[in-house]
PDB file of C-alpha atoms and ligand atoms in Angstrom:
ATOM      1  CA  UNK A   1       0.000   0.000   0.000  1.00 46.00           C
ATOM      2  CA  UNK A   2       2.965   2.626  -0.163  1.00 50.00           C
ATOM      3  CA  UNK A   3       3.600   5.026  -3.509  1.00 57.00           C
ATOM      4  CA  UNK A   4       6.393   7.373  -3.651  1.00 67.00           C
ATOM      5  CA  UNK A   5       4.076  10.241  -3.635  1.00 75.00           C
ATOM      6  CA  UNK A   6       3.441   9.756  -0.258  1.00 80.00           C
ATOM      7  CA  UNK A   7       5.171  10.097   3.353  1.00 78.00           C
ATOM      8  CA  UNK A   8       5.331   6.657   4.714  1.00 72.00           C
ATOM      9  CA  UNK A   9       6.331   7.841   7.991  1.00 75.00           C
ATOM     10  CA  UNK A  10       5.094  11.381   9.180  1.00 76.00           C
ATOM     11  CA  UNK A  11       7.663  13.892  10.508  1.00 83.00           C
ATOM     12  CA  UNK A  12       7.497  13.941  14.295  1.00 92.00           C
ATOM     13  CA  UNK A  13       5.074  16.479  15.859  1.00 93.00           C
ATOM     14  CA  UNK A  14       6.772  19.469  16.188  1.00 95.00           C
ATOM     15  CA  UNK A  15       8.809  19.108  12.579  1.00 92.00           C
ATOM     16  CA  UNK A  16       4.661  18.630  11.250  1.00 92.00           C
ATOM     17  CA  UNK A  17       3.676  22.006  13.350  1.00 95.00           C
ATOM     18  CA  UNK A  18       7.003  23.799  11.500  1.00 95.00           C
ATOM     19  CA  UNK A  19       6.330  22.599   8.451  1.00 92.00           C
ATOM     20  CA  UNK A  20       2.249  23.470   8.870  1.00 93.00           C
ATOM     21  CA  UNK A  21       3.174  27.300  10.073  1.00 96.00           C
ATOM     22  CA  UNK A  22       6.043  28.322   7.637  1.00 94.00           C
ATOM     23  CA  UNK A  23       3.579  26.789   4.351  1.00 93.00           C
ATOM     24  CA  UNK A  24       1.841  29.456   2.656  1.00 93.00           C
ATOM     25  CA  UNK A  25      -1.535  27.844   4.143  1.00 94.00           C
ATOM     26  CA  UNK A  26      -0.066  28.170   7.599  1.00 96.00           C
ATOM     27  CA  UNK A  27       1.147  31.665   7.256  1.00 97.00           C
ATOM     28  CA  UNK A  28      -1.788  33.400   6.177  1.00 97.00           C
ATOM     29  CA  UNK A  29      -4.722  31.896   8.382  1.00 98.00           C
ATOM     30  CA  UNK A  30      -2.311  32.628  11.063  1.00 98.00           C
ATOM     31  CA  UNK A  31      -1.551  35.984   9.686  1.00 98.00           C
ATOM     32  CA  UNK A  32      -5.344  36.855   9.630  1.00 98.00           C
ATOM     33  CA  UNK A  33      -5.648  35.455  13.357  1.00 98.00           C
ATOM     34  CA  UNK A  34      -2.950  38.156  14.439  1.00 98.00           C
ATOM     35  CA  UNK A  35      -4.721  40.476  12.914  1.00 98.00           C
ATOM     36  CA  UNK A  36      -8.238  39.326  14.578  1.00 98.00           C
ATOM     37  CA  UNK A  37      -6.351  39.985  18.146  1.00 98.00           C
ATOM     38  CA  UNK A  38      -5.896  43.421  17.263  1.00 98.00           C
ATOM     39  CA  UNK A  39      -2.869  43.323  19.489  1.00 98.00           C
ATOM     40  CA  UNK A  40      -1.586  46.635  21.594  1.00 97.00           C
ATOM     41  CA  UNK A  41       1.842  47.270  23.329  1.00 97.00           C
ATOM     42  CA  UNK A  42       1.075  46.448  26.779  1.00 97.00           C
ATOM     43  CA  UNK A  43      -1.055  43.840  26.736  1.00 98.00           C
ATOM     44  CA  UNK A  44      -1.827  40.443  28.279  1.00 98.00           C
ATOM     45  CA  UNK A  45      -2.251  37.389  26.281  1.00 98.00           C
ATOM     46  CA  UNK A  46      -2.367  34.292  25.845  1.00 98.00           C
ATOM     47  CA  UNK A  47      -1.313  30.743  23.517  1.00 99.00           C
ATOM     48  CA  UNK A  48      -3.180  27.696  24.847  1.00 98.00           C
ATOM     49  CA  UNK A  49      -1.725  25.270  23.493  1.00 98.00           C
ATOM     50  CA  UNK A  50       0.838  27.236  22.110  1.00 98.00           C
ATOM     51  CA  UNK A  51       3.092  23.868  20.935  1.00 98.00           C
ATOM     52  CA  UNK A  52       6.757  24.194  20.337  1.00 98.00           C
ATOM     53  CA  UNK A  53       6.191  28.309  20.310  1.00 98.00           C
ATOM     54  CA  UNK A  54       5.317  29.047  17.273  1.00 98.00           C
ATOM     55  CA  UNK A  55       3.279  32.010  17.517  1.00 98.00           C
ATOM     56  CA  UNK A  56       4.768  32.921  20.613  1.00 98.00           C
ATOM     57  CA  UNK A  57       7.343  35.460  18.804  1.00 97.00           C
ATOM     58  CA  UNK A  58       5.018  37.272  16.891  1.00 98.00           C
ATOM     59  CA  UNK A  59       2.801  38.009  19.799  1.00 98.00           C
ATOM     60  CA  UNK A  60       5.837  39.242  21.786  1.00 98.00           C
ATOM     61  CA  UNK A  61       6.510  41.602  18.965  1.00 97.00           C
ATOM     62  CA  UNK A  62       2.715  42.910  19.008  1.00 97.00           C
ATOM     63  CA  UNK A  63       3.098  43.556  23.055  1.00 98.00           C
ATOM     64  CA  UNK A  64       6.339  44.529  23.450  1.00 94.00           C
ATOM     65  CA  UNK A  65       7.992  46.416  25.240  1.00 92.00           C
ATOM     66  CA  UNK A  66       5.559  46.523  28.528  1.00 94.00           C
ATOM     67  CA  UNK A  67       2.894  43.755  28.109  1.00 98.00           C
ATOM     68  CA  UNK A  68       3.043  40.103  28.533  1.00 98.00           C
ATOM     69  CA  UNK A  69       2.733  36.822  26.458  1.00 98.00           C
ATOM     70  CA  UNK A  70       1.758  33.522  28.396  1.00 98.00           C
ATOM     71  CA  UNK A  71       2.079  29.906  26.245  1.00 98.00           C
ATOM     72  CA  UNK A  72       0.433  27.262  28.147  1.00 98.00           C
ATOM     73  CA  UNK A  73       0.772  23.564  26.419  1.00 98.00           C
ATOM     74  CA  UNK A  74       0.127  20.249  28.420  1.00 98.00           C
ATOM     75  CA  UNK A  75       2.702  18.562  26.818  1.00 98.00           C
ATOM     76  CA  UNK A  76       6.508  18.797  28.230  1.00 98.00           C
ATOM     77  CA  UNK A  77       7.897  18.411  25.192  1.00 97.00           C
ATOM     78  CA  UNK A  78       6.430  21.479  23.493  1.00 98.00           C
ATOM     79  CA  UNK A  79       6.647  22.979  26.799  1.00 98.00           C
ATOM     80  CA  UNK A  80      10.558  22.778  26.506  1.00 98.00           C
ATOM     81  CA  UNK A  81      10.442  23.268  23.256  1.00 98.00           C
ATOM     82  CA  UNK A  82       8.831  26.614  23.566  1.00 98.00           C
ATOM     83  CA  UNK A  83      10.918  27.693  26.318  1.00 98.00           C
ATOM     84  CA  UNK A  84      14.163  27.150  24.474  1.00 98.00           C
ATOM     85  CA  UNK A  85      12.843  29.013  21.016  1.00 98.00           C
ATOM     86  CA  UNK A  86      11.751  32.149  23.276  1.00 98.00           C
ATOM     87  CA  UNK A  87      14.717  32.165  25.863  1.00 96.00           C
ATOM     88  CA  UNK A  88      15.725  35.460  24.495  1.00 92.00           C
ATOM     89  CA  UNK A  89      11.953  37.045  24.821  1.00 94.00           C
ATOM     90  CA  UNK A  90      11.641  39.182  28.443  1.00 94.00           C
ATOM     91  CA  UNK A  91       8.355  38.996  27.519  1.00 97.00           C
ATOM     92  CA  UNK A  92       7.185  35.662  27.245  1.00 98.00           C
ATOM     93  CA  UNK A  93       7.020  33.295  29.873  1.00 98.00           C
ATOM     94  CA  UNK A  94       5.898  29.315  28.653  1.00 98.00           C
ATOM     95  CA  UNK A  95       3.468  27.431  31.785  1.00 98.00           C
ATOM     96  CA  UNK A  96       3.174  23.757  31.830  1.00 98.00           C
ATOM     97  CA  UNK A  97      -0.914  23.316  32.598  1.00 98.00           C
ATOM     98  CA  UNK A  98      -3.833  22.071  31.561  1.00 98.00           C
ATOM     99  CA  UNK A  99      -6.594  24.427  29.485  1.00 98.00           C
ATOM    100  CA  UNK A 100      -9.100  23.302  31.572  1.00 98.00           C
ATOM    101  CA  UNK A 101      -7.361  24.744  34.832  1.00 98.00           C
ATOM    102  CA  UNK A 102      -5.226  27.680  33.862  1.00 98.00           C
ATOM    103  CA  UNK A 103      -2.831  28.818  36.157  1.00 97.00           C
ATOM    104  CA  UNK A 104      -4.061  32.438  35.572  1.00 98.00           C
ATOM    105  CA  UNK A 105      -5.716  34.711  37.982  1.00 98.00           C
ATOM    106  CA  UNK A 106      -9.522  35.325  37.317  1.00 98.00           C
ATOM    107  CA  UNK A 107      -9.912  38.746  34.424  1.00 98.00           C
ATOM    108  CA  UNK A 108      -6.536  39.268  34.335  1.00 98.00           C
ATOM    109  CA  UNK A 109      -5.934  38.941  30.256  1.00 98.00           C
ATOM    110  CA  UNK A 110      -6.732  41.273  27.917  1.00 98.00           C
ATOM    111  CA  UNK A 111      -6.545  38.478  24.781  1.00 98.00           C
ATOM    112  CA  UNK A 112      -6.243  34.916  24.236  1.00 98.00           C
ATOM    113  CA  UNK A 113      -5.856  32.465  21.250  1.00 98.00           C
ATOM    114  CA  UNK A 114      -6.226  28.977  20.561  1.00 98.00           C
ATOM    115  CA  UNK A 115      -4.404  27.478  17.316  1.00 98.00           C
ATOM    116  CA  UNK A 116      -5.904  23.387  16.565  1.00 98.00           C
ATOM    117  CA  UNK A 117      -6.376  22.899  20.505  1.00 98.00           C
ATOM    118  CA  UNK A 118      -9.314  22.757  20.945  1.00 98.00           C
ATOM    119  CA  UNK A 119      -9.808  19.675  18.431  1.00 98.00           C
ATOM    120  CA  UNK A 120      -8.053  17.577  21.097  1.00 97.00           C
ATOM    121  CA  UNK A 121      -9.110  18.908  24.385  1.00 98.00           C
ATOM    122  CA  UNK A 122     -11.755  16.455  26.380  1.00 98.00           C
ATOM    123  CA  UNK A 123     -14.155  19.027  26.990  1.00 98.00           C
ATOM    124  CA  UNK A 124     -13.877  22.209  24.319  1.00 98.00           C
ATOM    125  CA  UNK A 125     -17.156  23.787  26.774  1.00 98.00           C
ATOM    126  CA  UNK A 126     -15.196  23.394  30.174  1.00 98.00           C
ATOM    127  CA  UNK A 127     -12.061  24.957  28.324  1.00 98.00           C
ATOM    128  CA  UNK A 128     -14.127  27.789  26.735  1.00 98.00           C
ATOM    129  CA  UNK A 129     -15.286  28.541  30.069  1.00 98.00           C
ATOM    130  CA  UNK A 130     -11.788  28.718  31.182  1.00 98.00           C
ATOM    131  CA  UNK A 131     -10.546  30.899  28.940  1.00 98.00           C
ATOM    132  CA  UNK A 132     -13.551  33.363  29.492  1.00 98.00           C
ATOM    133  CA  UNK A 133     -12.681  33.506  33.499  1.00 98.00           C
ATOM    134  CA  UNK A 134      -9.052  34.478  32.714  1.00 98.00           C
ATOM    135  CA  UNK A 135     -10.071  37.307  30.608  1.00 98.00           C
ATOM    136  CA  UNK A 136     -11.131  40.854  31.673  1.00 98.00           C
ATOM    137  CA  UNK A 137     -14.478  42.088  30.687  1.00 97.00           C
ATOM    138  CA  UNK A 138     -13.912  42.726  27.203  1.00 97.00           C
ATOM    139  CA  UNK A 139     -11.020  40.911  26.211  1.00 98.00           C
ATOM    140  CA  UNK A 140     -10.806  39.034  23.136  1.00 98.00           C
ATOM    141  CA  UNK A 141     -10.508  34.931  22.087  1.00 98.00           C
ATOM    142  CA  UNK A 142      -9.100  34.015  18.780  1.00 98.00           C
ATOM    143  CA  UNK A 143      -9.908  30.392  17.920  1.00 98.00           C
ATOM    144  CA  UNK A 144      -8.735  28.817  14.847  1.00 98.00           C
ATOM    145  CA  UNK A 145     -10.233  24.842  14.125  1.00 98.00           C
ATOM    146  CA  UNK A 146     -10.507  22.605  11.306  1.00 97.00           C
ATOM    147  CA  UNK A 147     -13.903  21.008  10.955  1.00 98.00           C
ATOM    148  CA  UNK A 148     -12.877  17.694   9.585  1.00 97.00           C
ATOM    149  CA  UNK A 149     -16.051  17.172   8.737  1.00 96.00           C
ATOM    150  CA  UNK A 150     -16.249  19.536   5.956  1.00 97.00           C
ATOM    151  CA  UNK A 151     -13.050  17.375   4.712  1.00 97.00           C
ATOM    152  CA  UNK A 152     -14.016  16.302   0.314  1.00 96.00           C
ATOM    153  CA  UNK A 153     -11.671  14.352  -1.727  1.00 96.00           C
ATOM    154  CA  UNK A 154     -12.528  13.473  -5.341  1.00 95.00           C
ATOM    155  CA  UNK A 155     -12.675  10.076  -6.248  1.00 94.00           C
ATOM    156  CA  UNK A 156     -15.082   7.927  -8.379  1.00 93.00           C
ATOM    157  CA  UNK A 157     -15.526   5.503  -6.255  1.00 92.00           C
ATOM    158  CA  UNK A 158     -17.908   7.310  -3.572  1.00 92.00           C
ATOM    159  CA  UNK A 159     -18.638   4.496  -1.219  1.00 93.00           C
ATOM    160  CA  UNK A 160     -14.631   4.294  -1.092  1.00 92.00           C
ATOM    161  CA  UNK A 161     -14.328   8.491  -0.148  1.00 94.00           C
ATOM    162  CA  UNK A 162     -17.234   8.126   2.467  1.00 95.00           C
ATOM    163  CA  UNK A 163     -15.193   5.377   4.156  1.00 95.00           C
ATOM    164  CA  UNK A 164     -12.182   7.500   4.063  1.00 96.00           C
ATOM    165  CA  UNK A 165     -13.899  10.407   5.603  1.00 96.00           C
ATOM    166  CA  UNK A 166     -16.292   8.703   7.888  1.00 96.00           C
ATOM    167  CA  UNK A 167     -12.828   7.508   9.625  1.00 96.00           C
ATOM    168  CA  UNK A 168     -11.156  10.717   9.403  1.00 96.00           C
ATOM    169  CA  UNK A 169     -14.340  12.645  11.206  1.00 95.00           C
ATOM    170  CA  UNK A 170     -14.693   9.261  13.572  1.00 95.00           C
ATOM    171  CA  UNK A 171     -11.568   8.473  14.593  1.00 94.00           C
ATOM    172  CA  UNK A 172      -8.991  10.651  13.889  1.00 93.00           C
ATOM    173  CA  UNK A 173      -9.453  13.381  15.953  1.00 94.00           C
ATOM    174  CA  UNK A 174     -11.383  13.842  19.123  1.00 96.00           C
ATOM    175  CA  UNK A 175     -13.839  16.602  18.171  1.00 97.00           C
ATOM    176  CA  UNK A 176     -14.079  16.494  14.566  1.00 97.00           C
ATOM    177  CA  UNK A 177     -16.711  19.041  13.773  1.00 97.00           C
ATOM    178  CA  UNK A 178     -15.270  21.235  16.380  1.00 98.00           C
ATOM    179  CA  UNK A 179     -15.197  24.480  13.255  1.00 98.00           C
ATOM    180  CA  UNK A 180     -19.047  24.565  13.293  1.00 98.00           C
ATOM    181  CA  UNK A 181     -19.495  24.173  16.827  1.00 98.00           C
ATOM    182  CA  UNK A 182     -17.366  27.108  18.220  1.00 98.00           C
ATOM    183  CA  UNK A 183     -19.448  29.731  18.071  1.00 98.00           C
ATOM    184  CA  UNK A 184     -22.611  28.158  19.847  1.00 98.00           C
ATOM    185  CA  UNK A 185     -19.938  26.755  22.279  1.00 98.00           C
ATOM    186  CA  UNK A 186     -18.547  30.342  22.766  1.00 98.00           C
ATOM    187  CA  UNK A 187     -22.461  31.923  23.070  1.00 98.00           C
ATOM    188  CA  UNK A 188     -23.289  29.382  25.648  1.00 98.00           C
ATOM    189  CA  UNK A 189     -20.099  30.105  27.911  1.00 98.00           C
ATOM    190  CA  UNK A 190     -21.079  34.001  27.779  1.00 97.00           C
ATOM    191  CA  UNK A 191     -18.835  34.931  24.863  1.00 98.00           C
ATOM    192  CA  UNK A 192     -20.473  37.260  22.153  1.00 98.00           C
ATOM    193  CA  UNK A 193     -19.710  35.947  18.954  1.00 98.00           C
ATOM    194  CA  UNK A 194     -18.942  39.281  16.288  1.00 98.00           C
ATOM    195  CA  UNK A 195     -16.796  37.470  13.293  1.00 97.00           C
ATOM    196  CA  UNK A 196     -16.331  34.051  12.021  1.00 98.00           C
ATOM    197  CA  UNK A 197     -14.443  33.972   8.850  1.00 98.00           C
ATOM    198  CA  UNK A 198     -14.009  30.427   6.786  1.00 98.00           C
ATOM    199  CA  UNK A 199     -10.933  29.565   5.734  1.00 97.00           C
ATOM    200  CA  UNK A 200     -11.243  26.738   2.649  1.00 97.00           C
ATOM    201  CA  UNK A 201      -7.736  25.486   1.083  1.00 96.00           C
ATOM    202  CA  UNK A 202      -8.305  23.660  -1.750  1.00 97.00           C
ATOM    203  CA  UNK A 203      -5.244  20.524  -2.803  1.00 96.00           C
ATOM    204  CA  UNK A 204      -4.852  20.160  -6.027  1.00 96.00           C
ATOM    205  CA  UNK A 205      -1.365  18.274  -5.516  1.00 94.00           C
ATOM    206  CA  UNK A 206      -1.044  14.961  -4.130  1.00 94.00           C
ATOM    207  CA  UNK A 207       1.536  15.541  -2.234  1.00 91.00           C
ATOM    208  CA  UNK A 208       0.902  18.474  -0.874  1.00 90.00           C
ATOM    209  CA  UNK A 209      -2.050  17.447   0.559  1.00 92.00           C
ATOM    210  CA  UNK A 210      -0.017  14.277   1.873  1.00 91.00           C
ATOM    211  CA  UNK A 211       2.284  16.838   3.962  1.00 88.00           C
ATOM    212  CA  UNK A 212      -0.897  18.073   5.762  1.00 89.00           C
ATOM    213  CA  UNK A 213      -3.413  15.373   5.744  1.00 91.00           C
ATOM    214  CA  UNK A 214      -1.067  11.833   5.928  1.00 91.00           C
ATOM    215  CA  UNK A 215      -3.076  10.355   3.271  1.00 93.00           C
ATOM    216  CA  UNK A 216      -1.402   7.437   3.104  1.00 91.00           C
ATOM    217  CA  UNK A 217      -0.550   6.363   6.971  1.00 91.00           C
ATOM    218  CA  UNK A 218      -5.016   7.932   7.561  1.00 94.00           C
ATOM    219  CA  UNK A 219      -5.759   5.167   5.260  1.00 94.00           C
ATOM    220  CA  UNK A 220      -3.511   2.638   6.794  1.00 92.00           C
ATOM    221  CA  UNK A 221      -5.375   3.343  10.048  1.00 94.00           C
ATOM    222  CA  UNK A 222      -8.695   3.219   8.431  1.00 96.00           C
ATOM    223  CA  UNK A 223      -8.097  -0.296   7.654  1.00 96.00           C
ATOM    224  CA  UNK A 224      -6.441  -1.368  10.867  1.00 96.00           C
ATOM    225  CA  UNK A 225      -9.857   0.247  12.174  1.00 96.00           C
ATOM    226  CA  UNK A 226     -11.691  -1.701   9.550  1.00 96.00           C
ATOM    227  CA  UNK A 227     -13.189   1.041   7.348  1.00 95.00           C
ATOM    228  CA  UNK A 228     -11.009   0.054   4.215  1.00 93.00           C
ATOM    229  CA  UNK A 229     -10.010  -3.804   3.132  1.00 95.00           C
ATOM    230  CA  UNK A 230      -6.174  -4.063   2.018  1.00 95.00           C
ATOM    231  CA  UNK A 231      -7.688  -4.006  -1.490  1.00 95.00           C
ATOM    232  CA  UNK A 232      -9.595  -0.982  -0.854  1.00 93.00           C
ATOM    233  CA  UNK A 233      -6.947   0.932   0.658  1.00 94.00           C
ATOM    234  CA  UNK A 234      -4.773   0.223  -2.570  1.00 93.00           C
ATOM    235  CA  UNK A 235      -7.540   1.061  -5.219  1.00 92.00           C
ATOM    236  CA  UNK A 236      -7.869   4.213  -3.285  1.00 93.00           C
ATOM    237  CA  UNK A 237      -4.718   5.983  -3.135  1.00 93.00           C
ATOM    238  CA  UNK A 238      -3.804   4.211  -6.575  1.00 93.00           C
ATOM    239  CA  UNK A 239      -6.416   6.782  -7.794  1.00 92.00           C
ATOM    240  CA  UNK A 240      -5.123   9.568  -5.565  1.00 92.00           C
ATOM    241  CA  UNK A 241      -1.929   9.379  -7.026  1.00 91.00           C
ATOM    242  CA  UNK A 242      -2.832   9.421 -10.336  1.00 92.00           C
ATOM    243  CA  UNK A 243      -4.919  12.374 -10.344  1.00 82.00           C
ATOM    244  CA  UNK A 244      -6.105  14.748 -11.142  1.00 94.00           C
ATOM    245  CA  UNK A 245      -6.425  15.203  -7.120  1.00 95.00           C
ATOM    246  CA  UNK A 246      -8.679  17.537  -5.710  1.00 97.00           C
ATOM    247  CA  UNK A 247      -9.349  17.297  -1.809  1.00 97.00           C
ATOM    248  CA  UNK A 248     -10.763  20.386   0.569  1.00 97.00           C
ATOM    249  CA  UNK A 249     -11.396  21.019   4.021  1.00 97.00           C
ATOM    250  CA  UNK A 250     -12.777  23.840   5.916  1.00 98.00           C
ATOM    251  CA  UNK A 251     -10.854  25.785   8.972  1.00 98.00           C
ATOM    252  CA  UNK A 252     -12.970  27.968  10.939  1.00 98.00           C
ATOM    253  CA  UNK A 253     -11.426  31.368  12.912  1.00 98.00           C
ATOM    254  CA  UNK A 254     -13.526  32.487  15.247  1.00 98.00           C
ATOM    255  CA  UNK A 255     -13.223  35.738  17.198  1.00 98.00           C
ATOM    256  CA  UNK A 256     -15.007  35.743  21.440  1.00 98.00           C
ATOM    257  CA  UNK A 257     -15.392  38.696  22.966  1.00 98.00           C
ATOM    258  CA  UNK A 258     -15.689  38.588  27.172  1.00 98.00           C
TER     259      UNK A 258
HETATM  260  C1  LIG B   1      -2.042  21.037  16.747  1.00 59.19           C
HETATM  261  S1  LIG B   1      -1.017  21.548  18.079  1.00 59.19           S
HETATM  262  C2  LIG B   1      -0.974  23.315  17.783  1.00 59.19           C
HETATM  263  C3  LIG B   1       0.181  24.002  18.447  1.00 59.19           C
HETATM  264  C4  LIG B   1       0.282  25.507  18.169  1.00 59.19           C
HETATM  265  N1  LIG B   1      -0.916  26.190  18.614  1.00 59.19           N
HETATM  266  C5  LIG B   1       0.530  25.771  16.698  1.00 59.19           C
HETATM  267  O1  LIG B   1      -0.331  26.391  16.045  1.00 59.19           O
HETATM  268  O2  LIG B   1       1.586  25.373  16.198  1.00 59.19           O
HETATM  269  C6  LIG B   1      -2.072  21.409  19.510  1.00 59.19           C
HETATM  270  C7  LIG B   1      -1.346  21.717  20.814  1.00 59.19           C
HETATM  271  O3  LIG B   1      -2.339  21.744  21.864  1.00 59.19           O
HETATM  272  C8  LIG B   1      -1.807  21.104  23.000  1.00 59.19           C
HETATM  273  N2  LIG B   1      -2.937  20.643  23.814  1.00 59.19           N
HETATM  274  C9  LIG B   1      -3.858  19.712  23.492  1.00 59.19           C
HETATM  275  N3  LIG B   1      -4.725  19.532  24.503  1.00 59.19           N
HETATM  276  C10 LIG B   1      -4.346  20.384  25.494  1.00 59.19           C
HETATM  277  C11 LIG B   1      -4.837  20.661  26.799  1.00 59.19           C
HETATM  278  N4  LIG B   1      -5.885  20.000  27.292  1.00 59.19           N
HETATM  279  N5  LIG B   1      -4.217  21.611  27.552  1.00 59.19           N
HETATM  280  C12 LIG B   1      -3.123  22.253  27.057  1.00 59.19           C
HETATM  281  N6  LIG B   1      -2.593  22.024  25.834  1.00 59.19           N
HETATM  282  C13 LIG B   1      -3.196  21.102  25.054  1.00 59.19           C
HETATM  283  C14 LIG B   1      -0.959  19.968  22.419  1.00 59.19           C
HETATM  284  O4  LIG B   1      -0.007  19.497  23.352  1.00 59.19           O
HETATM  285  C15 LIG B   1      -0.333  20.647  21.211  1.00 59.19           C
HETATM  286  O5  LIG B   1       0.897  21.269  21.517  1.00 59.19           O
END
């Protein structure tokens, strides 16, 4: 089941968050979040989940020279990872917690963002009402979150794409339609909900889709979950290499105000 045109074994997670943010893709949704933060010298925010750091330099920048930039990831790795990128930065300061129990004193942020976290967190409702006690009256979320179920991918064989999707919205990630759900989620933790802007990429190469999406090791998994037979899988991304490819999926930015 393995084709040149695709990454048999994915880069580990913080090479895949690199690669993600420096992509053309990456840099403009996460441009356009920036600019949704409307950012001032002096303020108080915050990256939940902020991974290895990588949006942890540009907020500085936006703050600097008297405000204050918090990173909060679960994970020690990215913790570490963060803390080593930034060591230069007065400004930032990386916490290893949970974003369902922030270690931040109750309306004391003026803005907080959340990159792909809240796809994985157990309970995206408990977390948004986090993130609204941290924040003074006012204050601003920026959420940015695929809804894998939006995810198309052209094929002829529809009963085939259906599998591949069914497993990608079922078992791939914890709370696949998160995109559509944020801002009812938001509303009913007491956010008001001004702006939600789409953000569609459309693949039209093979392998650049593969860099985002793991087409090949997703399918591997959707027949070790038994959504695909061996013979399946191979008709499948025989097709998908062939082309022409076209596969889509929706990301969602949504902007909370306190
Ligand atoms: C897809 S990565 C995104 C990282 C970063 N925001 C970026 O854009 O590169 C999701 C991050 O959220 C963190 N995360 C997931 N669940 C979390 C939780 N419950 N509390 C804190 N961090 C969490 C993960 O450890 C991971 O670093």
């Amino acid at each position: 089941m393995t084709s040149s045109a695709f990454e048999t074994d994915g880069p580990d997670p913080v090479s895949y968050l690199d690669r993600l943010a420096t992509s053309d893709l990456g840099r403009s949704y996460k441009r356009r979040m920036l600019d949704e933060l409307d950012l001032r010298a002096g303020h108080r925010v915050l990256d939940l989940g902020c991974g290895p750091g990588t949006d942890l330099e540009a907020l500085a920048q936006a703050v600097t020279p008297t405000g204050a930039v918090v990173g909060v990831d679960h994970d020690r790795k990215m913790v570490d990872t963060a803390r080593a990128r930034t060591a230069g930065e007065a400004v930032v300061d990386v916490r290893h917690a949970d974003i369902h129990s922030l270690p931040v004193p109750d309306h004391t942020a003026d803005r907080a963002r959340t990159d792909r976290v809240l796809q994985h967190v157990a309970d995206p409702l408990a977390a948004l009402g986090e993130i609204r006690r941290v924040l003074r009256p006012g204050g601003r979320l920026v959420m940015g979150e695929p809804d894998w179920e939006t995810l198309a991918v052209d094929h002829p064989d529809s009963d085939l794409t259906r599998a591949y999707t069914r497993h990608v919205a079922e078992r791939v990630v914890r709370n696949s339609g998160i995109g559509r759900q944020l801002a009812r989620l938001a509303t009913e933790s007491g956010f008001m909900v001004p702006t939600v802007v789409p953000v569609t990429p459309v693949f039209r190469d093979v392998q650049v889709a593969d860099k985002i999406l793991g087409l090949e090791r997703t399918t591997r998994r959707a027949v070790e979950a038994g959504y695909f037979s061996d013979q399946a899988a191979e008709a499948w991304l025989t097709h998908l290499t062939r082309g022409p490819f076209f596969a889509a999926v929706t990301f969602y930015i949504v902007v909370a105000e306190a």
